[in-house]
């Protein structure tokens, strides 16, 4: 089969690889129909993810059709249409029993990282019963690809952790795909104010269209003051960090109101300065989270009821045999204005 | 009247001062019967608290008897025995309506800081209806002095923020008075394991007597490994920081389990390094809080039902005219083994 | 001044009454600009509310302007525009400190019940600091009248108690003004499905316009089956009772899903049959609540941000001197299709 | 093998039955070492549980050793000591993903009800990975038998649903084994007051020994007044119904304080009168629940740390071949003073 293979820093290729086979009773083999590329795939390509070794098929998102199941799989049979969660979960370990699937002792984020992933014609999914979701008939597959990772990440790590609530104020620092996913899902809780902050006016325009009530271009280093002006000098109830660098996290520290929450989504490569000398008495909360995809059933319900349109996030489409071109487009988002790209496998 | 007055860095004195008078309809004047000294009073003496200017009467804890009330006070009358909260709250502002009294726009921690405090024969209490509590008849006044600040601080900032729960594991970093208050109140939630960590073996012995299931002397810099050994290499569900320096906060970062909470109580004077490069995907929560004393009614109930004995925290007693000696004793706790000192005013 | 006075069962009249005066330091006198009539006022008129005696000025909703304040009032001064909460709260008692203002030991629902109310040119408001809210400048006064009672009632008793959440299913039994208020505010939480149930097709049409995803006319006694058809035979996550009779409460018992909530809003005059023989093992929750108006600050924020338009609930307008006509119109809602009527006082 | 078999109303017998075999990949066969008898087993014997048909081996509690596992079982292997949950759960269905295992679509309470149970030398456990728990080495097996059903039932349905909290007041109506289990586990949350109510002075004596702060013999019909006297006429924050008849549920309605919770544990055979005409405005919550055993990992931790001693509940011991005698003893608890009886299988 065709598969996008990581070959080491800055090298990947579309190769021919053997079709995967069932190796445990709880495995399923899925024939992919749609997949996509994640910012994390770009991190891997830079060589920043040591758990992902050369030779690995990349990708942890997508939808497809069950091709085969192991003896221990009870919820799925060949021919069933399924959504693949980016997080594999056994449903049994101490973490899964707390719905913290991200830390499953035999799962977590392994697809396209520690085991072969979804940017291929077929993929083996471990713990299939608890790592796949049946797709409603007639569903929009493009929309559902957004439910593998980006929407639950924005929703769980940003919106739920950030305790967005009716009438509250929210700032989203970073209006890339993940910040925009937080922006879309924050609106499930009717905040009064959503301020999007970014360096790129194009992304801020998109944020405005997606429901931001104000936008701030932070190029001039005055984002802090502008947020204070917009909030009567109080700061925001929820500050969502969707970039992953010290400057943006520290901006969140500056703009969070007493009693508020900083919900980190960003993947950080270095420590940040936590100004406890200012924050120790401010009654704030800081959260971190690798997405658990515990909210997938809820998100499936919401997409089915048309409360949001996840396809808003999709800017480009490619066939699997053009996936290298898709990586180029996605990897130069500032120029191409790419948000999410759909890879059609079949 | 006699009052302990802050005269500038490293200078305080017991002076004669005029008895305070009602200045607002919602004020009460309280004749003090018992007060105590807080670690914060030592910070003020070092000159570390700029809001507290020379000439200020110190102290924000204590019990007493109502001497006079303003026209707008409805819950108290002269002769009523009362507990004084270290936090003054109007009950009306946006923060008070969220029970975040610490950030009351006209209150908060003002006693013995921005206005004259309780280490005196009389004190003026603003917003009396919501800043004083009636004392149950026949109550142990020494025990109740511990409810002005130290017990609600340990309970709210450490235990409640730290989400201590039945069967969970807790580490308390710092076994001074405030860490011990967290230790006593953590047991309201039946955690399976409470690990006390300190540099001082005497304090660790006290912690053991107060209910710690293990103790670690961190002098050798190996506290992190020892916590991991004690917790099957998982870390603790709740790490309570009760010191206020970078080293202890970073220890909390090292020992918190995935899904766990770091609850900061310490008063920090400098920034700390937050290792998001390790923590971004660990699903942890960090909280800060200035005590709100919103839990005072609950703590009064618990003390009344003898579920804890707050007088365990009291090691020394002095008359008001020996309060400078009390400061000496409390300020050299490593030598004197002082925890809390009671000042008898009447 | 002019005032609508209850004179005993089925008798009320617009009378001349003396302007109220400050009787406690915490009182304010408000000059009314807008008020409205509540279903509860009709209950009083029927003689069903024994705490309301003949001679009482009715009304517990409205907006106005501060005319005078007592010495203990700190948040308001003459000339300030204010929203009146239907619940008076001292902010100090054991219930107020839990934000359960409805059970304030010296307040609660007293306006137009135990003391004179708002259907008059002036009204005395006890505990003014915690029972009035400043009105944002330039606000739509008609919209704000809906925040005195009906919107917080639907939101707190129905939506918050009912734990409406993203992707969940909700049934609202009773599409009168209060059911419609629940319907409007339920949408703050993005449920996937909102089923409105009533006997009146007109009200169901209104419900549809207000956001119901399905409607059921329950005249044929088959509402239970229809809900089961709409929910894949599971029932609803939240069943909101907005009528107040045994039949509608028992319908809620039939349609609530395992793990779901029945949130009662209705004012009941008689016991209902609770079918514990079917429900004991269904993991359900039943809640009751007199509105606390603790959510008023949140609702003010939301109205200000135009997330909902409360004026949708307003069908008729009258001047104060036509208030008897307004009662006629509101009392015959089936014919007049009245929802809420605005009484213009000034 | 030997097994206690239900043969129809009022008939059961110790019979020879074939040893069970693996029928699904996710099954395990457990060799029993300890089991016990539940009040529900007596209900079955009376013919009150239609899902349990003659020929069924009874029992849903116990500990044992893994004898064999299916191909899909990954957490256990032959020889492992295990605790059996009374609730079987697939870990995958919509209810299991909400930790509401009691409503698992292919599990729930099936052992000794819809499939053969644990009062036998061997039992087949479906969904073994999520329905069994590893037993800590050297554990007290008698204590652990109490974790199959009775302790999680008291804890989840009574204490957790009842929101027992530090300093709160609790009444437990019914001091049989399940009420006593609620009493033991309520103390994990340090309530100030626990009032036990029963008709039997012996059970009330036991309740006192187990930690009740007051007891009321309700034979004279004055329990309501006595609770009001004990609570300053406020009622209790949590009323736990542990009997299952209308009189005791209605007592809970009378004694619950405004803002309080009625947590039902009792198995009810008939409807009860819910006095909404008194309760509609009291801000109360009523909960029902079939135990989910979602708290088993927590309870295992607590038992391991010796915070409670579940063997306090054990009054009698029998060998398996005397199990009919055990049923006699347990079935005449008023005379025999039996609480829980241990059946030693091996």
PDB file of C-alpha atoms in Angstrom, chain C residues 45-289:
ATOM      1  CA  UNK C  45     -55.044  37.278  42.814  1.00  0.00           C
ATOM      2  CA  UNK C  46     -56.636  33.837  43.067  1.00  0.00           C
ATOM      3  CA  UNK C  47     -55.939  33.938  46.800  1.00  0.00           C
ATOM      4  CA  UNK C  48     -53.363  31.118  46.583  1.00  0.00           C
ATOM      5  CA  UNK C  49     -50.496  32.924  48.323  1.00  0.00           C
ATOM      6  CA  UNK C  50     -51.379  33.325  52.031  1.00  0.00           C
ATOM      7  CA  UNK C  51     -48.272  35.427  52.806  1.00  0.00           C
ATOM      8  CA  UNK C  52     -49.685  38.194  50.588  1.00  0.00           C
ATOM      9  CA  UNK C  53     -52.437  40.034  52.449  1.00  0.00           C
ATOM     10  CA  UNK C  54     -55.036  42.495  51.130  1.00  0.00           C
ATOM     11  CA  UNK C  55     -53.689  46.005  50.894  1.00  0.00           C
ATOM     12  CA  UNK C  56     -50.354  44.891  49.423  1.00  0.00           C
ATOM     13  CA  UNK C  57     -48.923  46.642  46.370  1.00  0.00           C
ATOM     14  CA  UNK C  58     -48.102  43.857  43.905  1.00  0.00           C
ATOM     15  CA  UNK C  59     -45.108  43.329  41.599  1.00  0.00           C
ATOM     16  CA  UNK C  60     -41.549  42.062  42.024  1.00  0.00           C
ATOM     17  CA  UNK C  61     -39.954  42.937  38.686  1.00  0.00           C
ATOM     18  CA  UNK C  62     -38.781  46.091  37.019  1.00  0.00           C
ATOM     19  CA  UNK C  63     -36.183  48.764  36.380  1.00  0.00           C
ATOM     20  CA  UNK C  64     -36.019  52.315  37.668  1.00  0.00           C
ATOM     21  CA  UNK C  65     -33.897  55.123  39.020  1.00  0.00           C
ATOM     22  CA  UNK C  66     -32.610  55.555  42.563  1.00  0.00           C
ATOM     23  CA  UNK C  67     -34.598  58.262  44.347  1.00  0.00           C
ATOM     24  CA  UNK C  68     -33.032  57.993  47.820  1.00  0.00           C
ATOM     25  CA  UNK C  69     -30.735  55.686  49.781  1.00  0.00           C
ATOM     26  CA  UNK C  70     -30.230  54.917  53.487  1.00  0.00           C
ATOM     27  CA  UNK C  71     -27.003  55.646  55.333  1.00  0.00           C
ATOM     28  CA  UNK C  72     -25.755  52.059  54.986  1.00  0.00           C
ATOM     29  CA  UNK C  73     -26.060  51.870  51.185  1.00  0.00           C
ATOM     30  CA  UNK C  74     -22.670  52.176  49.513  1.00  0.00           C
ATOM     31  CA  UNK C  75     -23.143  51.020  45.923  1.00  0.00           C
ATOM     32  CA  UNK C  76     -25.883  53.361  44.738  1.00  0.00           C
ATOM     33  CA  UNK C  77     -26.752  57.066  44.819  1.00  0.00           C
ATOM     34  CA  UNK C  78     -29.794  59.037  43.665  1.00  0.00           C
ATOM     35  CA  UNK C  79     -30.027  59.183  39.889  1.00  0.00           C
ATOM     36  CA  UNK C  80     -28.448  55.757  39.280  1.00  0.00           C
ATOM     37  CA  UNK C  81     -30.389  53.517  36.903  1.00  0.00           C
ATOM     38  CA  UNK C  82     -30.997  50.090  38.461  1.00  0.00           C
ATOM     39  CA  UNK C  83     -32.421  46.667  37.807  1.00  0.00           C
ATOM     40  CA  UNK C  84     -34.536  45.283  40.666  1.00  0.00           C
ATOM     41  CA  UNK C  85     -34.075  41.635  41.534  1.00  0.00           C
ATOM     42  CA  UNK C  86     -37.273  39.767  42.427  1.00  0.00           C
ATOM     43  CA  UNK C  87     -35.266  38.327  45.350  1.00  0.00           C
ATOM     44  CA  UNK C  88     -34.075  40.552  48.191  1.00  0.00           C
ATOM     45  CA  UNK C  89     -30.873  39.388  49.885  1.00  0.00           C
ATOM     46  CA  UNK C  90     -28.902  40.622  52.864  1.00  0.00           C
ATOM     47  CA  UNK C  91     -25.608  39.178  51.594  1.00  0.00           C
ATOM     48  CA  UNK C  92     -24.687  38.149  55.119  1.00  0.00           C
ATOM     49  CA  UNK C  93     -26.860  35.294  56.410  1.00  0.00           C
ATOM     50  CA  UNK C  94     -25.977  31.621  56.165  1.00  0.00           C
ATOM     51  CA  UNK C  95     -27.953  31.197  52.945  1.00  0.00           C
ATOM     52  CA  UNK C  96     -26.685  34.362  51.244  1.00  0.00           C
ATOM     53  CA  UNK C  97     -23.135  33.225  51.953  1.00  0.00           C
ATOM     54  CA  UNK C  98     -23.922  30.117  49.881  1.00  0.00           C
ATOM     55  CA  UNK C  99     -25.381  32.330  47.119  1.00  0.00           C
ATOM     56  CA  UNK C 100     -28.802  30.851  47.952  1.00  0.00           C
ATOM     57  CA  UNK C 101     -30.391  34.297  48.118  1.00  0.00           C
ATOM     58  CA  UNK C 102     -33.896  32.841  47.732  1.00  0.00           C
ATOM     59  CA  UNK C 103     -33.670  31.665  51.341  1.00  0.00           C
ATOM     60  CA  UNK C 104     -32.159  34.850  52.800  1.00  0.00           C
ATOM     61  CA  UNK C 105     -33.371  34.888  56.387  1.00  0.00           C
ATOM     62  CA  UNK C 106     -34.514  38.520  56.106  1.00  0.00           C
ATOM     63  CA  UNK C 107     -35.190  38.600  52.368  1.00  0.00           C
ATOM     64  CA  UNK C 108     -36.064  36.101  49.665  1.00  0.00           C
ATOM     65  CA  UNK C 109     -39.215  36.679  47.679  1.00  0.00           C
ATOM     66  CA  UNK C 110     -40.767  39.442  49.736  1.00  0.00           C
ATOM     67  CA  UNK C 111     -41.450  42.193  47.142  1.00  0.00           C
ATOM     68  CA  UNK C 112     -45.114  42.352  46.191  1.00  0.00           C
ATOM     69  CA  UNK C 113     -45.708  39.530  48.644  1.00  0.00           C
ATOM     70  CA  UNK C 114     -44.716  40.297  52.233  1.00  0.00           C
ATOM     71  CA  UNK C 115     -43.882  43.945  51.543  1.00  0.00           C
ATOM     72  CA  UNK C 116     -45.098  46.420  48.919  1.00  0.00           C
ATOM     73  CA  UNK C 117     -43.867  45.795  45.387  1.00  0.00           C
ATOM     74  CA  UNK C 118     -42.971  47.328  42.060  1.00  0.00           C
ATOM     75  CA  UNK C 119     -46.261  47.897  40.252  1.00  0.00           C
ATOM     76  CA  UNK C 120     -46.236  51.484  41.461  1.00  0.00           C
ATOM     77  CA  UNK C 121     -44.464  54.767  40.851  1.00  0.00           C
ATOM     78  CA  UNK C 122     -42.032  54.154  43.705  1.00  0.00           C
ATOM     79  CA  UNK C 123     -40.881  51.131  45.675  1.00  0.00           C
ATOM     80  CA  UNK C 124     -38.777  50.628  48.795  1.00  0.00           C
ATOM     81  CA  UNK C 125     -36.031  48.041  48.268  1.00  0.00           C
ATOM     82  CA  UNK C 126     -34.483  46.524  51.436  1.00  0.00           C
ATOM     83  CA  UNK C 127     -30.853  45.352  51.387  1.00  0.00           C
ATOM     84  CA  UNK C 128     -30.355  47.615  48.394  1.00  0.00           C
ATOM     85  CA  UNK C 129     -26.633  46.939  47.915  1.00  0.00           C
ATOM     86  CA  UNK C 130     -27.244  43.245  47.260  1.00  0.00           C
ATOM     87  CA  UNK C 131     -30.743  43.426  45.748  1.00  0.00           C
ATOM     88  CA  UNK C 132     -30.246  45.989  42.998  1.00  0.00           C
ATOM     89  CA  UNK C 133     -27.903  45.964  40.009  1.00  0.00           C
ATOM     90  CA  UNK C 134     -26.484  48.975  38.181  1.00  0.00           C
ATOM     91  CA  UNK C 135     -27.834  49.166  34.647  1.00  0.00           C
ATOM     92  CA  UNK C 136     -25.300  49.619  31.855  1.00  0.00           C
ATOM     93  CA  UNK C 137     -25.689  53.024  30.245  1.00  0.00           C
ATOM     94  CA  UNK C 138     -27.864  53.073  27.147  1.00  0.00           C
ATOM     95  CA  UNK C 139     -29.352  49.710  27.976  1.00  0.00           C
ATOM     96  CA  UNK C 140     -32.648  48.532  26.566  1.00  0.00           C
ATOM     97  CA  UNK C 141     -34.902  48.815  29.610  1.00  0.00           C
ATOM     98  CA  UNK C 142     -37.535  46.459  28.209  1.00  0.00           C
ATOM     99  CA  UNK C 143     -34.919  43.735  27.854  1.00  0.00           C
ATOM    100  CA  UNK C 144     -33.675  44.297  31.385  1.00  0.00           C
ATOM    101  CA  UNK C 145     -37.140  43.923  32.928  1.00  0.00           C
ATOM    102  CA  UNK C 146     -36.897  40.309  31.779  1.00  0.00           C
ATOM    103  CA  UNK C 147     -33.844  39.943  34.054  1.00  0.00           C
ATOM    104  CA  UNK C 148     -35.732  40.655  37.273  1.00  0.00           C
ATOM    105  CA  UNK C 149     -37.285  37.209  37.411  1.00  0.00           C
ATOM    106  CA  UNK C 150     -38.220  35.299  34.291  1.00  0.00           C
ATOM    107  CA  UNK C 151     -34.813  34.855  32.662  1.00  0.00           C
ATOM    108  CA  UNK C 152     -32.906  33.961  35.868  1.00  0.00           C
ATOM    109  CA  UNK C 153     -35.750  31.601  36.798  1.00  0.00           C
ATOM    110  CA  UNK C 154     -35.597  29.728  33.498  1.00  0.00           C
ATOM    111  CA  UNK C 155     -31.803  29.766  33.575  1.00  0.00           C
ATOM    112  CA  UNK C 156     -31.153  28.812  37.212  1.00  0.00           C
ATOM    113  CA  UNK C 157     -34.059  26.485  37.987  1.00  0.00           C
ATOM    114  CA  UNK C 158     -34.265  24.924  34.531  1.00  0.00           C
ATOM    115  CA  UNK C 159     -30.971  25.173  32.677  1.00  0.00           C
ATOM    116  CA  UNK C 160     -28.296  25.274  35.400  1.00  0.00           C
ATOM    117  CA  UNK C 161     -30.067  22.860  37.750  1.00  0.00           C
ATOM    118  CA  UNK C 162     -30.851  20.681  34.710  1.00  0.00           C
ATOM    119  CA  UNK C 163     -27.142  20.546  33.823  1.00  0.00           C
ATOM    120  CA  UNK C 164     -27.817  21.311  30.162  1.00  0.00           C
ATOM    121  CA  UNK C 165     -24.521  20.757  28.344  1.00  0.00           C
ATOM    122  CA  UNK C 166     -23.053  20.762  24.842  1.00  0.00           C
ATOM    123  CA  UNK C 167     -24.485  17.977  22.727  1.00  0.00           C
ATOM    124  CA  UNK C 168     -27.106  16.959  25.277  1.00  0.00           C
ATOM    125  CA  UNK C 169     -30.850  16.523  24.790  1.00  0.00           C
ATOM    126  CA  UNK C 170     -33.418  18.647  26.585  1.00  0.00           C
ATOM    127  CA  UNK C 171     -37.194  18.496  26.860  1.00  0.00           C
ATOM    128  CA  UNK C 172     -39.097  21.515  28.133  1.00  0.00           C
ATOM    129  CA  UNK C 173     -42.553  20.589  29.351  1.00  0.00           C
ATOM    130  CA  UNK C 174     -44.656  23.763  29.165  1.00  0.00           C
ATOM    131  CA  UNK C 175     -43.995  26.496  26.600  1.00  0.00           C
ATOM    132  CA  UNK C 176     -45.418  29.431  28.547  1.00  0.00           C
ATOM    133  CA  UNK C 177     -43.229  32.436  29.360  1.00  0.00           C
ATOM    134  CA  UNK C 178     -41.142  30.532  31.892  1.00  0.00           C
ATOM    135  CA  UNK C 179     -40.645  27.509  29.630  1.00  0.00           C
ATOM    136  CA  UNK C 180     -39.650  29.869  26.835  1.00  0.00           C
ATOM    137  CA  UNK C 181     -37.170  31.600  29.149  1.00  0.00           C
ATOM    138  CA  UNK C 182     -35.633  28.191  29.814  1.00  0.00           C
ATOM    139  CA  UNK C 183     -35.590  27.544  26.068  1.00  0.00           C
ATOM    140  CA  UNK C 184     -33.768  30.804  25.335  1.00  0.00           C
ATOM    141  CA  UNK C 185     -31.172  30.302  28.044  1.00  0.00           C
ATOM    142  CA  UNK C 186     -30.672  26.565  27.423  1.00  0.00           C
ATOM    143  CA  UNK C 187     -29.005  27.579  24.186  1.00  0.00           C
ATOM    144  CA  UNK C 188     -26.098  29.089  26.134  1.00  0.00           C
ATOM    145  CA  UNK C 189     -24.878  25.483  26.447  1.00  0.00           C
ATOM    146  CA  UNK C 190     -25.335  24.241  22.869  1.00  0.00           C
ATOM    147  CA  UNK C 191     -27.527  21.195  23.483  1.00  0.00           C
ATOM    148  CA  UNK C 192     -28.095  19.147  20.324  1.00  0.00           C
ATOM    149  CA  UNK C 193     -31.779  18.731  20.840  1.00  0.00           C
ATOM    150  CA  UNK C 194     -34.454  20.841  22.540  1.00  0.00           C
ATOM    151  CA  UNK C 195     -37.939  19.365  22.478  1.00  0.00           C
ATOM    152  CA  UNK C 196     -40.758  21.730  23.504  1.00  0.00           C
ATOM    153  CA  UNK C 197     -43.971  20.118  24.757  1.00  0.00           C
ATOM    154  CA  UNK C 198     -47.280  21.944  25.279  1.00  0.00           C
ATOM    155  CA  UNK C 199     -51.006  21.689  24.645  1.00  0.00           C
ATOM    156  CA  UNK C 200     -51.129  24.928  22.637  1.00  0.00           C
ATOM    157  CA  UNK C 201     -49.965  24.967  19.018  1.00  0.00           C
ATOM    158  CA  UNK C 202     -49.427  28.717  19.091  1.00  0.00           C
ATOM    159  CA  UNK C 203     -46.962  28.428  21.949  1.00  0.00           C
ATOM    160  CA  UNK C 204     -45.236  25.546  20.176  1.00  0.00           C
ATOM    161  CA  UNK C 205     -44.834  27.755  17.102  1.00  0.00           C
ATOM    162  CA  UNK C 206     -43.228  30.382  19.290  1.00  0.00           C
ATOM    163  CA  UNK C 207     -40.956  27.705  20.791  1.00  0.00           C
ATOM    164  CA  UNK C 208     -39.870  26.687  17.324  1.00  0.00           C
ATOM    165  CA  UNK C 209     -39.016  30.292  16.476  1.00  0.00           C
ATOM    166  CA  UNK C 210     -37.091  30.571  19.754  1.00  0.00           C
ATOM    167  CA  UNK C 211     -34.884  27.574  18.940  1.00  0.00           C
ATOM    168  CA  UNK C 212     -36.702  24.338  19.775  1.00  0.00           C
ATOM    169  CA  UNK C 213     -35.467  21.574  17.467  1.00  0.00           C
ATOM    170  CA  UNK C 214     -38.761  19.670  17.770  1.00  0.00           C
ATOM    171  CA  UNK C 215     -42.181  20.339  19.264  1.00  0.00           C
ATOM    172  CA  UNK C 216     -44.816  17.954  20.592  1.00  0.00           C
ATOM    173  CA  UNK C 217     -48.444  18.800  21.183  1.00  0.00           C
ATOM    174  CA  UNK C 218     -49.266  16.589  24.144  1.00  0.00           C
ATOM    175  CA  UNK C 219     -53.064  16.832  23.823  1.00  0.00           C
ATOM    176  CA  UNK C 220     -53.292  13.215  22.658  1.00  0.00           C
ATOM    177  CA  UNK C 221     -51.477  11.874  25.736  1.00  0.00           C
ATOM    178  CA  UNK C 222     -48.699  10.403  23.605  1.00  0.00           C
ATOM    179  CA  UNK C 223     -45.894  12.818  24.437  1.00  0.00           C
ATOM    180  CA  UNK C 224     -43.918  10.106  26.212  1.00  0.00           C
ATOM    181  CA  UNK C 225     -43.799   7.860  23.148  1.00  0.00           C
ATOM    182  CA  UNK C 226     -42.949  10.746  20.862  1.00  0.00           C
ATOM    183  CA  UNK C 227     -40.004  11.772  23.013  1.00  0.00           C
ATOM    184  CA  UNK C 228     -38.777   8.187  22.979  1.00  0.00           C
ATOM    185  CA  UNK C 229     -39.005   8.116  19.173  1.00  0.00           C
ATOM    186  CA  UNK C 230     -37.040  11.360  18.924  1.00  0.00           C
ATOM    187  CA  UNK C 231     -34.289  10.131  21.251  1.00  0.00           C
ATOM    188  CA  UNK C 232     -33.630   6.630  19.973  1.00  0.00           C
ATOM    189  CA  UNK C 233     -35.661   5.278  22.899  1.00  0.00           C
ATOM    190  CA  UNK C 234     -33.205   6.673  25.431  1.00  0.00           C
ATOM    191  CA  UNK C 235     -35.104   9.658  26.792  1.00  0.00           C
ATOM    192  CA  UNK C 236     -33.656  13.098  27.405  1.00  0.00           C
ATOM    193  CA  UNK C 237     -30.664  14.146  29.448  1.00  0.00           C
ATOM    194  CA  UNK C 238     -32.622  17.053  30.932  1.00  0.00           C
ATOM    195  CA  UNK C 239     -36.385  17.277  31.461  1.00  0.00           C
ATOM    196  CA  UNK C 240     -37.495  20.757  32.543  1.00  0.00           C
ATOM    197  CA  UNK C 241     -40.896  20.941  34.248  1.00  0.00           C
ATOM    198  CA  UNK C 242     -42.358  24.408  33.578  1.00  0.00           C
ATOM    199  CA  UNK C 243     -46.041  23.918  34.401  1.00  0.00           C
ATOM    200  CA  UNK C 244     -46.519  22.858  38.023  1.00  0.00           C
ATOM    201  CA  UNK C 245     -49.076  20.023  37.934  1.00  0.00           C
ATOM    202  CA  UNK C 246     -48.734  16.259  38.600  1.00  0.00           C
ATOM    203  CA  UNK C 247     -49.321  15.225  34.973  1.00  0.00           C
ATOM    204  CA  UNK C 248     -46.414  17.239  33.612  1.00  0.00           C
ATOM    205  CA  UNK C 249     -44.060  16.204  36.413  1.00  0.00           C
ATOM    206  CA  UNK C 250     -44.902  12.557  35.817  1.00  0.00           C
ATOM    207  CA  UNK C 251     -44.267  13.034  32.110  1.00  0.00           C
ATOM    208  CA  UNK C 252     -40.782  14.203  33.087  1.00  0.00           C
ATOM    209  CA  UNK C 253     -40.337  11.007  35.123  1.00  0.00           C
ATOM    210  CA  UNK C 254     -41.199   9.000  32.018  1.00  0.00           C
ATOM    211  CA  UNK C 255     -38.929  10.765  29.578  1.00  0.00           C
ATOM    212  CA  UNK C 256     -35.759  11.271  31.605  1.00  0.00           C
ATOM    213  CA  UNK C 257     -32.855   9.099  30.408  1.00  0.00           C
ATOM    214  CA  UNK C 258     -30.695   7.041  32.772  1.00  0.00           C
ATOM    215  CA  UNK C 259     -28.248   9.475  34.309  1.00  0.00           C
ATOM    216  CA  UNK C 260     -30.495  12.430  33.459  1.00  0.00           C
ATOM    217  CA  UNK C 261     -31.990  15.309  35.447  1.00  0.00           C
ATOM    218  CA  UNK C 262     -35.542  16.484  36.072  1.00  0.00           C
ATOM    219  CA  UNK C 263     -35.317  20.206  36.828  1.00  0.00           C
ATOM    220  CA  UNK C 264     -38.530  21.479  38.339  1.00  0.00           C
ATOM    221  CA  UNK C 265     -39.497  25.115  37.776  1.00  0.00           C
ATOM    222  CA  UNK C 266     -43.275  24.798  38.222  1.00  0.00           C
ATOM    223  CA  UNK C 267     -45.055  26.105  41.318  1.00  0.00           C
ATOM    224  CA  UNK C 268     -46.879  23.031  42.617  1.00  0.00           C
ATOM    225  CA  UNK C 269     -50.011  23.137  44.739  1.00  0.00           C
ATOM    226  CA  UNK C 270     -50.255  19.420  45.410  1.00  0.00           C
ATOM    227  CA  UNK C 271     -48.083  16.326  45.832  1.00  0.00           C
ATOM    228  CA  UNK C 272     -47.001  14.255  42.824  1.00  0.00           C
ATOM    229  CA  UNK C 273     -46.382  10.509  42.495  1.00  0.00           C
ATOM    230  CA  UNK C 274     -42.667   9.750  42.358  1.00  0.00           C
ATOM    231  CA  UNK C 275     -42.287   6.345  40.714  1.00  0.00           C
ATOM    232  CA  UNK C 276     -39.272   5.131  42.633  1.00  0.00           C
ATOM    233  CA  UNK C 277     -40.256   1.564  41.769  1.00  0.00           C
ATOM    234  CA  UNK C 278     -39.056   2.420  38.237  1.00  0.00           C
ATOM    235  CA  UNK C 279     -36.564   5.157  39.013  1.00  0.00           C
ATOM    236  CA  UNK C 280     -34.582   3.880  42.018  1.00  0.00           C
ATOM    237  CA  UNK C 281     -31.924   2.316  39.789  1.00  0.00           C
ATOM    238  CA  UNK C 282     -31.947   4.845  36.946  1.00  0.00           C
ATOM    239  CA  UNK C 283     -29.297   7.200  38.340  1.00  0.00           C
ATOM    240  CA  UNK C 284     -31.472  10.244  37.954  1.00  0.00           C
ATOM    241  CA  UNK C 285     -31.494  13.572  39.740  1.00  0.00           C
ATOM    242  CA  UNK C 286     -34.514  15.725  40.567  1.00  0.00           C
ATOM    243  CA  UNK C 287     -34.049  19.360  41.541  1.00  0.00           C
ATOM    244  CA  UNK C 288     -36.318  22.075  42.906  1.00  0.00           C
ATOM    245  CA  UNK C 289     -35.433  25.736  43.289  1.00  0.00           C
TER     246      UNK C 289
END
